[in-house]
Short mmCIF file of C-alpha atoms in Angstrom, two decimals:
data_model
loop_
_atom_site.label_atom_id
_atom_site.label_comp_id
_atom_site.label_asym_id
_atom_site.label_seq_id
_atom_site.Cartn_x
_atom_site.Cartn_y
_atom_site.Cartn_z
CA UNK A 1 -2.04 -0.40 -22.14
CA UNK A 2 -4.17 2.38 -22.23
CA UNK A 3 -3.00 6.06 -21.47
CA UNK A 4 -3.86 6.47 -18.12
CA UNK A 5 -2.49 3.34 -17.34
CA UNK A 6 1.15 4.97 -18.77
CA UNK A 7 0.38 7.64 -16.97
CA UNK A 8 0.18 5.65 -13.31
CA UNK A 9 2.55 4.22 -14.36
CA UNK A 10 5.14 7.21 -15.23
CA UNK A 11 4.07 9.20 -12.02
CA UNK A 12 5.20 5.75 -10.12
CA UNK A 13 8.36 5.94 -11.39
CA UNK A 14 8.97 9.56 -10.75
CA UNK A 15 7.65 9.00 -6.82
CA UNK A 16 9.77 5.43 -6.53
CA UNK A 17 12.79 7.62 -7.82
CA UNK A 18 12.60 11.09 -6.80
CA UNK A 19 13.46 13.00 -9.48
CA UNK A 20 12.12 15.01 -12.50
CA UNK A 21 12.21 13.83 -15.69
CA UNK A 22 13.24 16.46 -18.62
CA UNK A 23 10.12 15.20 -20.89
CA UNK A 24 6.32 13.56 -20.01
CA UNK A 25 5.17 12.52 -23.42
CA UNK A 26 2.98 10.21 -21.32
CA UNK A 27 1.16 13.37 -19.77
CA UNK A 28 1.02 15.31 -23.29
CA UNK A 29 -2.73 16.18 -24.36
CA UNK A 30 -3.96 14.13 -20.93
CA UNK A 31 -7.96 15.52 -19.82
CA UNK A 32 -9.96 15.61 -17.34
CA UNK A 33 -11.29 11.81 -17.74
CA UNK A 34 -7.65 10.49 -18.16
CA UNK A 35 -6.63 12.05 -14.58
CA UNK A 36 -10.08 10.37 -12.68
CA UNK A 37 -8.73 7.26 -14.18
CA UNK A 38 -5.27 7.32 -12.98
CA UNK A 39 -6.84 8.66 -9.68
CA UNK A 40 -8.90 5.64 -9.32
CA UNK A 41 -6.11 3.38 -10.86
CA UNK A 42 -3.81 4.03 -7.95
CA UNK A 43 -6.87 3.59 -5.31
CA UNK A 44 -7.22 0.12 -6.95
CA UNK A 45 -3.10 -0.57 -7.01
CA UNK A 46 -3.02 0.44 -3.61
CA UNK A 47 -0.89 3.54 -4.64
CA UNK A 48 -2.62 6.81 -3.96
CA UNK A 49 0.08 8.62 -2.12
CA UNK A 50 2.78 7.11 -3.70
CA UNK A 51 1.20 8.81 -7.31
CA UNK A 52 0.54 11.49 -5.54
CA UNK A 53 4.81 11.80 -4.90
CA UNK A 54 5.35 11.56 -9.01
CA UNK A 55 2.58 15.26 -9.24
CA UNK A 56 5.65 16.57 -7.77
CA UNK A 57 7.90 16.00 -10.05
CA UNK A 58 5.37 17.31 -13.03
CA UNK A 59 5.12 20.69 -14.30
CA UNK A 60 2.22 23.38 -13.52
CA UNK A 61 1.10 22.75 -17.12
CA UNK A 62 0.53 19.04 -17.03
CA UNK A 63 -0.81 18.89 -13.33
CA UNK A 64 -4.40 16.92 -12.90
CA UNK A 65 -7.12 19.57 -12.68
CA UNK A 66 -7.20 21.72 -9.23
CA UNK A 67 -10.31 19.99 -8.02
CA UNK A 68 -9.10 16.33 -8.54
CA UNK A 69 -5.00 17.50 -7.32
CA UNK A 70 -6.76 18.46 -4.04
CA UNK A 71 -8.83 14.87 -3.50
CA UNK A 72 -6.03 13.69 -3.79
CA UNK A 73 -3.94 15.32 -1.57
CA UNK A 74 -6.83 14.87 0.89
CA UNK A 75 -6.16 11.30 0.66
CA UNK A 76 -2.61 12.14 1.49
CA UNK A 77 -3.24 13.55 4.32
CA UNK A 78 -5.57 10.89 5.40
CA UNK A 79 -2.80 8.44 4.91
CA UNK A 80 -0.47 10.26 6.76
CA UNK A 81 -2.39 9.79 9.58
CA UNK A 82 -3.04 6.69 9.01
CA UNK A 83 0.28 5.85 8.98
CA UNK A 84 1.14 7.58 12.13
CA UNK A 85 -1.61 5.37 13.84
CA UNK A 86 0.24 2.38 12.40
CA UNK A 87 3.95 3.52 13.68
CA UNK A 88 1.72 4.01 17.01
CA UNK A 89 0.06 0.54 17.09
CA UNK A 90 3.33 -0.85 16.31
CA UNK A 91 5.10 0.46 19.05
CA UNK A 92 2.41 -0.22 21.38
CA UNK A 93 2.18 -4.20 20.38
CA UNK A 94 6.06 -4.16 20.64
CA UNK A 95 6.33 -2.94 24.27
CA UNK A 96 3.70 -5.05 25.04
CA UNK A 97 5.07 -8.17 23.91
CA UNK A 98 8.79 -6.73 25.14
CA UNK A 99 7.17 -6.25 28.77
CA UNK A 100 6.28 -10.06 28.63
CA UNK A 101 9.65 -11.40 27.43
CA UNK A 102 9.02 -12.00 23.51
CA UNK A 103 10.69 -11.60 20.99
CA UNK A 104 9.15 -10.96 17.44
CA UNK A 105 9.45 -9.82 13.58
CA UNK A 106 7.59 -7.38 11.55
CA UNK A 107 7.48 -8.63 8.15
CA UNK A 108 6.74 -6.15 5.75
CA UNK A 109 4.73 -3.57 6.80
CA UNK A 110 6.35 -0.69 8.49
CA UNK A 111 10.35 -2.50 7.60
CA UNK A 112 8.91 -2.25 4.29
CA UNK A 113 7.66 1.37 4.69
CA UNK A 114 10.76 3.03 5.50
CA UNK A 115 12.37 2.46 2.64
CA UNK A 116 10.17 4.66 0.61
CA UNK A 117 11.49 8.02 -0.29
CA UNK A 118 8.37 8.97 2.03
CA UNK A 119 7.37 5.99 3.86
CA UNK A 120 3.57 7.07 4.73
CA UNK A 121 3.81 6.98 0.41
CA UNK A 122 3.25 2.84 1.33
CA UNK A 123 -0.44 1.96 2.08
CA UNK A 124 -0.25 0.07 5.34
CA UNK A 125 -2.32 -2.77 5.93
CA UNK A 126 -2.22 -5.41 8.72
CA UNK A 127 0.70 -5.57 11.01
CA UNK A 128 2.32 -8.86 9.80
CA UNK A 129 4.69 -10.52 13.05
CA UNK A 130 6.40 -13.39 13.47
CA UNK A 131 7.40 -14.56 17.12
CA UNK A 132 9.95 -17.03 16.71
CA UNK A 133 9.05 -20.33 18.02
CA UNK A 134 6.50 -19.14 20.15
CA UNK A 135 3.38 -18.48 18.62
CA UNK A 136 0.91 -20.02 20.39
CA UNK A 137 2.39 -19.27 23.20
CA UNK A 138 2.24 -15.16 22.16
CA UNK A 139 -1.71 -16.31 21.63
CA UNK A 140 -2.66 -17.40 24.87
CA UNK A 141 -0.57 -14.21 26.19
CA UNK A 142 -3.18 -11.91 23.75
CA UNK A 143 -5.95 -14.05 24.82
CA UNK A 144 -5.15 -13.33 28.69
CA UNK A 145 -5.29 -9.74 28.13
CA UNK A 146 -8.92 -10.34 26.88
CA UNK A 147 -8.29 -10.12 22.70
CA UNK A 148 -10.38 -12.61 20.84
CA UNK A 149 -8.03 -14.36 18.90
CA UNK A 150 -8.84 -15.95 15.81
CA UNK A 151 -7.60 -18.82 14.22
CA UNK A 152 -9.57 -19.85 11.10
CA UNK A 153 -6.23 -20.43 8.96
CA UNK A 154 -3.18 -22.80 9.39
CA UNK A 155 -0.94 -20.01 8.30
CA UNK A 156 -1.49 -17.34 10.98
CA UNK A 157 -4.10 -16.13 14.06
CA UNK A 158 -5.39 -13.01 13.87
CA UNK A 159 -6.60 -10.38 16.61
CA UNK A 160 -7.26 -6.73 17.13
CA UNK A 161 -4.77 -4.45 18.82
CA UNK A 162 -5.21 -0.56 18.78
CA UNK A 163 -7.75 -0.72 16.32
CA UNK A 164 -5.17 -2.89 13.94
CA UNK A 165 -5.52 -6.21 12.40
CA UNK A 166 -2.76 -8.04 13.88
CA UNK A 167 -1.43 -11.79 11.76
CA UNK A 168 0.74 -13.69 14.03
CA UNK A 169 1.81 -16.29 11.67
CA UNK A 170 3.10 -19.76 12.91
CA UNK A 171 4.34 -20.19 9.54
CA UNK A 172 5.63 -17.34 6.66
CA UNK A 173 3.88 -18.89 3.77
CA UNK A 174 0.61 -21.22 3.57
CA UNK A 175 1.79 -24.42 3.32
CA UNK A 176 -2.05 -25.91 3.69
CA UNK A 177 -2.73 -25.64 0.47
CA UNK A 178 -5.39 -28.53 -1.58
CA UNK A 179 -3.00 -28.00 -4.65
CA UNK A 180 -0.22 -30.10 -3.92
CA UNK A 181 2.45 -29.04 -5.77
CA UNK A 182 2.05 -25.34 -4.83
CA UNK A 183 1.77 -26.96 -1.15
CA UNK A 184 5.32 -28.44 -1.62
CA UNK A 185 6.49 -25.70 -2.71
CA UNK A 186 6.30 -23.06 -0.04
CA UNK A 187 6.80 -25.89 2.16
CA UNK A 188 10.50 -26.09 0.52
CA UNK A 189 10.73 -21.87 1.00
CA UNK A 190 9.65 -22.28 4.41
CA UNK A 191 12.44 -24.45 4.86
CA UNK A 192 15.28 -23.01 3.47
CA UNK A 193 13.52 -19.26 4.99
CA UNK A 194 14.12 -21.20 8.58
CA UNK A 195 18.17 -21.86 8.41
CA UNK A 196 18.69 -18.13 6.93
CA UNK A 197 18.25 -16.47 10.22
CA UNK A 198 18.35 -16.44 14.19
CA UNK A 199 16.67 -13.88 17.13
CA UNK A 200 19.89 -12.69 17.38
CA UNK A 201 20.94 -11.92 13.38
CA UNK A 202 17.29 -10.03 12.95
CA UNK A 203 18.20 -6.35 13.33
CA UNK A 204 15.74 -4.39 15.49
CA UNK A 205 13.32 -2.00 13.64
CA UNK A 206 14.26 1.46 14.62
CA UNK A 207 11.61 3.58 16.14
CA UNK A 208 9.73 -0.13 16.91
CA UNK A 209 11.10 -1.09 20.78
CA UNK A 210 11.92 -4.59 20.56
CA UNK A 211 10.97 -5.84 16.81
CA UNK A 212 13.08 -6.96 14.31
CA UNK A 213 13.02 -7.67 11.09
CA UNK A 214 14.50 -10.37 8.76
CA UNK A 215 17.97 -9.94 7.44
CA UNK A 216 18.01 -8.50 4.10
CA UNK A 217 19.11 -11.96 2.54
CA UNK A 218 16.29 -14.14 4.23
CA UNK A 219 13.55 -10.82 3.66
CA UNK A 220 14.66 -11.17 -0.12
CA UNK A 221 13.51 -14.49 -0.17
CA UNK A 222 10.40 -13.90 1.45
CA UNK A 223 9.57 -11.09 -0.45
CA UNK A 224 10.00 -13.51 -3.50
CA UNK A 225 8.02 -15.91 -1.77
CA UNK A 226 5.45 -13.46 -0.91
CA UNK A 227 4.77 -11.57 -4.23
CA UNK A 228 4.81 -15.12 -6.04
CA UNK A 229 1.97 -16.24 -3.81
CA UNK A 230 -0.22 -13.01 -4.58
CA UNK A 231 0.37 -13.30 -7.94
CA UNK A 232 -0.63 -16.61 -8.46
CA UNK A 233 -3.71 -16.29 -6.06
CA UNK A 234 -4.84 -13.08 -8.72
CA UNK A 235 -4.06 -10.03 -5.88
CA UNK A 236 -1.33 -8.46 -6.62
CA UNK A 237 -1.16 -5.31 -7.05
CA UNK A 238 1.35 -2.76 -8.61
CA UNK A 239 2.34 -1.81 -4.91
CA UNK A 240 3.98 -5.54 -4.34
CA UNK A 241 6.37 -4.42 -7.25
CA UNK A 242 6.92 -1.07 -5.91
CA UNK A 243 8.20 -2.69 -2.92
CA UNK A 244 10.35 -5.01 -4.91
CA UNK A 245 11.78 -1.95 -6.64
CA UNK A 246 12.67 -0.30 -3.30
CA UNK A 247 13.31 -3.64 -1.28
CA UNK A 248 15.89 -4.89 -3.58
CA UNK A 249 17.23 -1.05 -4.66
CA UNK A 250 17.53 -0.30 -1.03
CA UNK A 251 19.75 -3.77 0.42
CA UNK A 252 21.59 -4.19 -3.23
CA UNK A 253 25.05 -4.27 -1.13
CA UNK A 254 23.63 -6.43 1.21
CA UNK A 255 22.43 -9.59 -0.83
CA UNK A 256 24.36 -12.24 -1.94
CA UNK A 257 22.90 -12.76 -5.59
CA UNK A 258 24.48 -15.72 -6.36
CA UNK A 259 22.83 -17.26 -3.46
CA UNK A 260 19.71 -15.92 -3.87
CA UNK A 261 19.84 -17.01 -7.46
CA UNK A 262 20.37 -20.71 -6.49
CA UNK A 263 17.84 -20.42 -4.09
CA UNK A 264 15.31 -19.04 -6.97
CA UNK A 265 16.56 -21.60 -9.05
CA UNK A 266 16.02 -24.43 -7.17
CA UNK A 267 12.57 -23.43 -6.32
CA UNK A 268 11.82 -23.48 -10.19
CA UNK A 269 10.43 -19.66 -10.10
CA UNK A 270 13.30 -18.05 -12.25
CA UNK A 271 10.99 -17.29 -14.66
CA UNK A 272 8.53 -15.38 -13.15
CA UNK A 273 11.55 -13.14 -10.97
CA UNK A 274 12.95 -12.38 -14.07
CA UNK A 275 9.94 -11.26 -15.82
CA UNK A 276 9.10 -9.20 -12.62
CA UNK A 277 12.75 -7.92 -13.22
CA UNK A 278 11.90 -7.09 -16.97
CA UNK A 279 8.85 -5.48 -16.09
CA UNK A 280 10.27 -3.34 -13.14
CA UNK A 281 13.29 -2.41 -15.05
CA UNK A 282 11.32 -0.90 -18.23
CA UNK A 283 8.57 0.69 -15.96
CA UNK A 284 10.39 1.98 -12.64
CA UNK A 285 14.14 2.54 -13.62
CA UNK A 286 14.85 -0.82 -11.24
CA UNK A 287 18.33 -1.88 -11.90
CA UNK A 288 18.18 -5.83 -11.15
CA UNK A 289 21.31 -7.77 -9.55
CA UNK A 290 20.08 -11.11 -9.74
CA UNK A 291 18.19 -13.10 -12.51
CA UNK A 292 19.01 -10.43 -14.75
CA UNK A 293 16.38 -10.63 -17.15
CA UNK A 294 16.90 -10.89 -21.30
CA UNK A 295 15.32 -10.01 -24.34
CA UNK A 296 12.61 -12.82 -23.95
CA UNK A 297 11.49 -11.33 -20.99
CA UNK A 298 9.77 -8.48 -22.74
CA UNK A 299 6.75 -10.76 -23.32
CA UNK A 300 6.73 -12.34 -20.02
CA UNK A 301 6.83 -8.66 -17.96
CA UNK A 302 3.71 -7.55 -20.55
CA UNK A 303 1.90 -10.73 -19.11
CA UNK A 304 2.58 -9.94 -15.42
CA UNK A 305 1.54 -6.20 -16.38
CA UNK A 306 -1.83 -7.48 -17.97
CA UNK A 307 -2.84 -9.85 -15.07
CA UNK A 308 -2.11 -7.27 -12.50
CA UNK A 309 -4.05 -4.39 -14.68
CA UNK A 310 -6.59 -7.09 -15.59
CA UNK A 311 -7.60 -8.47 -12.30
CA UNK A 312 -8.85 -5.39 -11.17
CA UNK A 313 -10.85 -4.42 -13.86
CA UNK A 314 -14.11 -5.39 -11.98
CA UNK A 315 -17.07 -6.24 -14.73
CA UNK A 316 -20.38 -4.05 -14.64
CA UNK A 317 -22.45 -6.97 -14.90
CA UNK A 318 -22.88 -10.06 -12.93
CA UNK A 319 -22.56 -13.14 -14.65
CA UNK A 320 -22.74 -15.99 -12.06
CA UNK A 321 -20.12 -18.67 -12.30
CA UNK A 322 -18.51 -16.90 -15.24
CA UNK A 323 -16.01 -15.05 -12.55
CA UNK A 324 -15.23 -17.94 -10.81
CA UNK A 325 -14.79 -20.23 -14.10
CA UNK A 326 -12.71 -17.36 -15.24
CA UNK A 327 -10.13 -16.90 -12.47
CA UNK A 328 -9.90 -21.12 -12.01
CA UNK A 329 -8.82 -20.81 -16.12
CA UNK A 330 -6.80 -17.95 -15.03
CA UNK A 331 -4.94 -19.15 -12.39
CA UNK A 332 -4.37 -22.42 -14.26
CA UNK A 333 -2.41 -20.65 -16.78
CA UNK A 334 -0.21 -19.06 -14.54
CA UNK A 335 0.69 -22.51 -13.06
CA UNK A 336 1.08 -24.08 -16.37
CA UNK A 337 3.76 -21.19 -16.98
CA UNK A 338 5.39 -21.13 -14.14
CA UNK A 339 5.34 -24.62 -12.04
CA UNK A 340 5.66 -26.17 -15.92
CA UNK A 341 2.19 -28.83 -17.56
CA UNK A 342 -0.37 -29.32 -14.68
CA UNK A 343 -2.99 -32.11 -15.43
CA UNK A 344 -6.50 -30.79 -15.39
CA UNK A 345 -7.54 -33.18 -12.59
CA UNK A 346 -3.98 -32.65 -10.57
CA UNK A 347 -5.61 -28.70 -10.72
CA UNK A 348 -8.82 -28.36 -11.05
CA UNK A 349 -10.38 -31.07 -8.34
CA UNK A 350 -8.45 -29.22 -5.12
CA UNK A 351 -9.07 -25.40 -7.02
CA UNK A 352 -12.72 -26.81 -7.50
CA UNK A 353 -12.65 -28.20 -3.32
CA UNK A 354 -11.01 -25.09 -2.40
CA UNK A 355 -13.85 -22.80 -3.85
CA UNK A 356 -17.07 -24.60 -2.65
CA UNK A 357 -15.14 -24.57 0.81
CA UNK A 358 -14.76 -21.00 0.57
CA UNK A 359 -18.52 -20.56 -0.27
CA UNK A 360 -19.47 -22.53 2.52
CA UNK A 361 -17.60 -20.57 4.81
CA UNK A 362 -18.14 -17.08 3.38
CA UNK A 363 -19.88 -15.04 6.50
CA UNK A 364 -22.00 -13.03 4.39
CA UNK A 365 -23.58 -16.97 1.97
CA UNK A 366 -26.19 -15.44 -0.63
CA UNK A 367 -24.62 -12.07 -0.68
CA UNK A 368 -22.72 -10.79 -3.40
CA UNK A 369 -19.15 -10.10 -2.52
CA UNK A 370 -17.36 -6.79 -3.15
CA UNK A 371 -13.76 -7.66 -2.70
CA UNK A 372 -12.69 -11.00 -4.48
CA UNK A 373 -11.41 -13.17 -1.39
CA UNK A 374 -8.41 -15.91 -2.20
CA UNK A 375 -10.44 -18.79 -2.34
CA UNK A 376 -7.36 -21.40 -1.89
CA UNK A 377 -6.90 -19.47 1.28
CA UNK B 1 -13.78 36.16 16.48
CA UNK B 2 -11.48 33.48 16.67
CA UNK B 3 -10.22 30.69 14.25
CA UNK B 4 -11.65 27.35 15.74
CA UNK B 5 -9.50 25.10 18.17
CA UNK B 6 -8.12 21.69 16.68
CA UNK B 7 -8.11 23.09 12.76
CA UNK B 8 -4.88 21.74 11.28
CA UNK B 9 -3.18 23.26 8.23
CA UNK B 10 -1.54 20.27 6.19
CA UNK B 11 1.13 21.14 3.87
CA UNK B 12 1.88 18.48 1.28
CA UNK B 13 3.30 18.54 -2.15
CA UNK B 14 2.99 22.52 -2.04
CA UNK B 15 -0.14 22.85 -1.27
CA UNK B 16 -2.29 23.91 2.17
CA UNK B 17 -5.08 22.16 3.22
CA UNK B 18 -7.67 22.12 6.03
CA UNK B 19 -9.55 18.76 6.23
CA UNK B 20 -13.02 19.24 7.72
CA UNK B 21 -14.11 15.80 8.33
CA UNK B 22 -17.90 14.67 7.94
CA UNK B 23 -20.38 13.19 10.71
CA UNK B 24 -21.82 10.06 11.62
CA UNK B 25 -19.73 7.80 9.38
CA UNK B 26 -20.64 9.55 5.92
CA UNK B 27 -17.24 10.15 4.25
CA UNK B 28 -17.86 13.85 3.41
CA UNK B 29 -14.88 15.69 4.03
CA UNK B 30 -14.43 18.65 3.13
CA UNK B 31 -11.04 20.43 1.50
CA UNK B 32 -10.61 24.17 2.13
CA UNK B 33 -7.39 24.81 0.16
CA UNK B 34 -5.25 27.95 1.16
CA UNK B 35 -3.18 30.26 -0.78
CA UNK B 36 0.25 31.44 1.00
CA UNK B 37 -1.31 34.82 2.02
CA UNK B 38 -4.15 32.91 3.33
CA UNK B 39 -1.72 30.66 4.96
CA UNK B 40 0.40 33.88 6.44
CA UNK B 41 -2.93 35.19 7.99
CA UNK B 42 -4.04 31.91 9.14
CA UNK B 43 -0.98 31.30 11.48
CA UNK B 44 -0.61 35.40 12.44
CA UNK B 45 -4.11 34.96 13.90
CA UNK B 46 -4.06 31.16 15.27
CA UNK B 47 -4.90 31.28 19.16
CA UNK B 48 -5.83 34.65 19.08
CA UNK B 49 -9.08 37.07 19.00
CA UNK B 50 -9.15 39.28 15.85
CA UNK B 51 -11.24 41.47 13.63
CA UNK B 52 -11.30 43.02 10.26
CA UNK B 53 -9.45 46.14 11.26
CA UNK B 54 -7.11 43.58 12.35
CA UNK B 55 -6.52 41.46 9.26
CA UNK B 56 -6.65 44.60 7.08
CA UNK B 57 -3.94 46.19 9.14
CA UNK B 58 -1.70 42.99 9.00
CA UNK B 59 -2.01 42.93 5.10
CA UNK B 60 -0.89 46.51 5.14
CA UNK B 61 1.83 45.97 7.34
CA UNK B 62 3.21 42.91 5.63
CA UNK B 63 2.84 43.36 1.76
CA UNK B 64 2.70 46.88 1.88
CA UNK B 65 -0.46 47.37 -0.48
CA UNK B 66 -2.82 50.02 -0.16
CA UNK B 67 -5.24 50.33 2.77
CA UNK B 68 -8.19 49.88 0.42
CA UNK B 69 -7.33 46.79 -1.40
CA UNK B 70 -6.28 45.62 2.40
CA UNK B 71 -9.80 45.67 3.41
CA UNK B 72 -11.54 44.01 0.58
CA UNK B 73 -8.81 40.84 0.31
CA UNK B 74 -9.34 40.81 4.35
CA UNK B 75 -13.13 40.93 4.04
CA UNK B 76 -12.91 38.39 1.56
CA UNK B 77 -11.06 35.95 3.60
CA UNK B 78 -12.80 36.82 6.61
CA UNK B 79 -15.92 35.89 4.37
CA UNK B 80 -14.32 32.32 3.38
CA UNK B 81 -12.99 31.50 6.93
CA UNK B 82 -17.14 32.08 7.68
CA UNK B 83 -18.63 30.45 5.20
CA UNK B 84 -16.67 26.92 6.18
CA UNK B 85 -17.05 27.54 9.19
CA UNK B 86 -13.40 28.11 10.26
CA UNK B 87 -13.95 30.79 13.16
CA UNK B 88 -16.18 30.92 15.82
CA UNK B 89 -17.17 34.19 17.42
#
């Protein structure tokens, strides 16, 4: 890892837990070019204000320089209001659905939020929701008010609502997947995510009218689920384990571990939560409950570290098919380590099917792409 | 003169900023940072007509410096408040 990576790093784990540490050999001797890195490492992670939280805890001599402290409190402030515009949106789409008689979940997002020592620290994105059983039915309602509603995924529509992206998923994970075996697999989360909860054992979000959110035991799994699913698709970013720092530091007396373990276990993923364990343990001062990680998970954390860092190291040049061959190879490794030996041809024919499908269906064919799109997606 | 309507101070992790957003799309906001006396001056003259005398007097009456060095640091921030465009007259 290089030394501004440490340094993101260190600065997350003085914002995640609030407090000063008594030395910063990770800032010692830092210039000018090391803080624009760190800067534009935590735009990439998704992190700015949360990196922002750990200047805080840093002494006057080892700040950033003036110029780049206030871009970056600029970009604070910016999210701030962004993240009042969210809590806004939300509220709005909640008495709007409450007015017509539904009942719904916010996953992630703002439940998500809150548990940050400042919760506008959390880049918001799209407001994630979940209505139960009725979906489609919460569709046609949005389509009535005259929203164009979009459904170009089996996982979720999408639609517009105060200026937010709204995903109204008829299903938590994408179960319509070309590979298989990945395919079964969230089908089998989906399942056991269905018996963990009911309308009525979803607390409501407070501050949020009618929405709930999952109960801690069934949003553990989810959040498993969820962060699994980025990872393996090449996304995820160092703000998917921030949450699982706070997620799982904030509902530790609420989780049944052993249950959660079996559930882990069964889904053949123990690996990879314990190396995300290892890894948030040595970086953020996480204290895991569950799949308590060992000294062989040293190596495995240092891989998830490296792919995360990796993947969004974007080349200078363009080399075509070299990007694509590279994340198929990639992502092929990742299964091989964590859904155990994968046949080239039980891989590579759907990853191959999924990609071409993606090209055909990218809006912007012949165009170079900025942001790297999930092509199993 | 008078410091322009819908400015917002934003305190956060110590320190004061005004964001000045750009025009037509083109991220290119500007930061005006302010000190804490710059701060104390900016919210003793918020919704309200002033003038140098003014800001001099209130630098005078607060710190307690000297009348002289009162009207140069209130010149000065009268000058910054103008050059970014902060107050209208």
């Amino acid at each position: 890892m290089t030394r501004s990576v440490e340094m993101f790093l260190a600065l997350l784990r003085l914002s995640l837990n609030d407090t000063a540490a008594d030395d910063h050999p990770e800032f010692a001797g830092a210039d000018d070019k090391d803080w624009e890195d760190v800067f534009a490492i935590s735009a990439r992670q998704g992190t700015v204000m949360l990196a922002y939280g750990g200047l805080q805890h840093l002494p006057p001599a080892i700040q950033p320089p003036r110029k780049l402290k206030l871009r970056w409190c600029a970009n604070v402030v910016k999210g701030s209001d962004r993240y009042d515009g969210y809590r806004l949106a939300i509220h709005k789409l909640s008495r709007f659905f409450s007015e017509h008689g539904f009942d719904f979940l916010i996953l992630k997002g703002i439940t998500m939020s809150r548990l940050y020592p400042v919760p506008y620290y959390r880049e918001g994105g799209d407001i994630d929701v979940y209505m139960f059983d009725r979906a489609k039915q919460a569709d046609r309602l949005v389509s009535s008010q005259g929203i164009d509603v979009t459904c170009s995924i089996a996982k979720h529509s999408a639609f517009m609502f105060e200026g937010r992206m709204v995903e109204n998923h008829y299903t938590f994970f994408d179960t319509d997947i070309r590979f298989r075996r990945e395919a079964r697999f969230y089908t089998r989360m989906e399942e056991m995510l269905a018996g963990m909860f009911t309308v009525a054992s979803c607390p409501v979000v407070p501050d949020a009218a009618n929405a709930r959110e999952l109960p801690p035991q069934a949003a553990a799994l989810y959040l498993i689920g969820h962060t699994f699913r980025h990872f393996c698709c090449m996304d995820a970013n160092v703000r998917q384990l921030c949450d699982w720092v706070v997620f799982f530091g904030a509902h530790r007396d609420q989780i049944d571990n052993r249950l959660l373990e079996a559930q882990i276990e069964e889904l053949g993923i123990g690996r990879f939560v314990s190396a995300v364990n290892a890894l948030c343990a040595a970086r953020f001062g996480f204290e895991p409950r569950f799949m308590i990680p060992g000294s062989g998970d040293e190596n495995e954390a240092r891989f998830i570290l490296k792919t995360i860092m990796r993947y969004r190291v974007q080349p200078r040049v363009h080399i075509p098919m070299v990007m694509p061959l590279r994340y198929i190879v990639s992502r092929n490794s990742i299964y091989n380590r964590y859904f155990g030996k994968i046949g080239l041809s039980e891989f590579l024919r759907p990853e191959l099917m999924s990609y071409f499908s993606y090209l055909m269906k990218r809006p912007e064919r012949g165009e170079k792409s900025k942001t790297r799109r999930d092509p199993a997606a | 003169m008078k410091i322009k309507k819908n400015l917002q101070v934003r305190s956060v992790g110590g320190e004061n900023i005004i964001l000045l957003q750009g025009v037509n799309g083109v991220d290119t906001t500007k930061i005006v940072s302010l000190n804490e006396t710059s701060l104390w001056l900016w919210n003793r003259f918020a919704d309200r007509e002033f003038d140098l005398e003014q800001v001099s007097g209130a630098l005078v009456e607060e710190f307690g410096i000297d009348p002289k060095l009162a009207g140069k640091d209130a010149r000065a921030w009268m000058d910054m408040m103008e050059q970014n465009r902060l107050i209208e007259r």
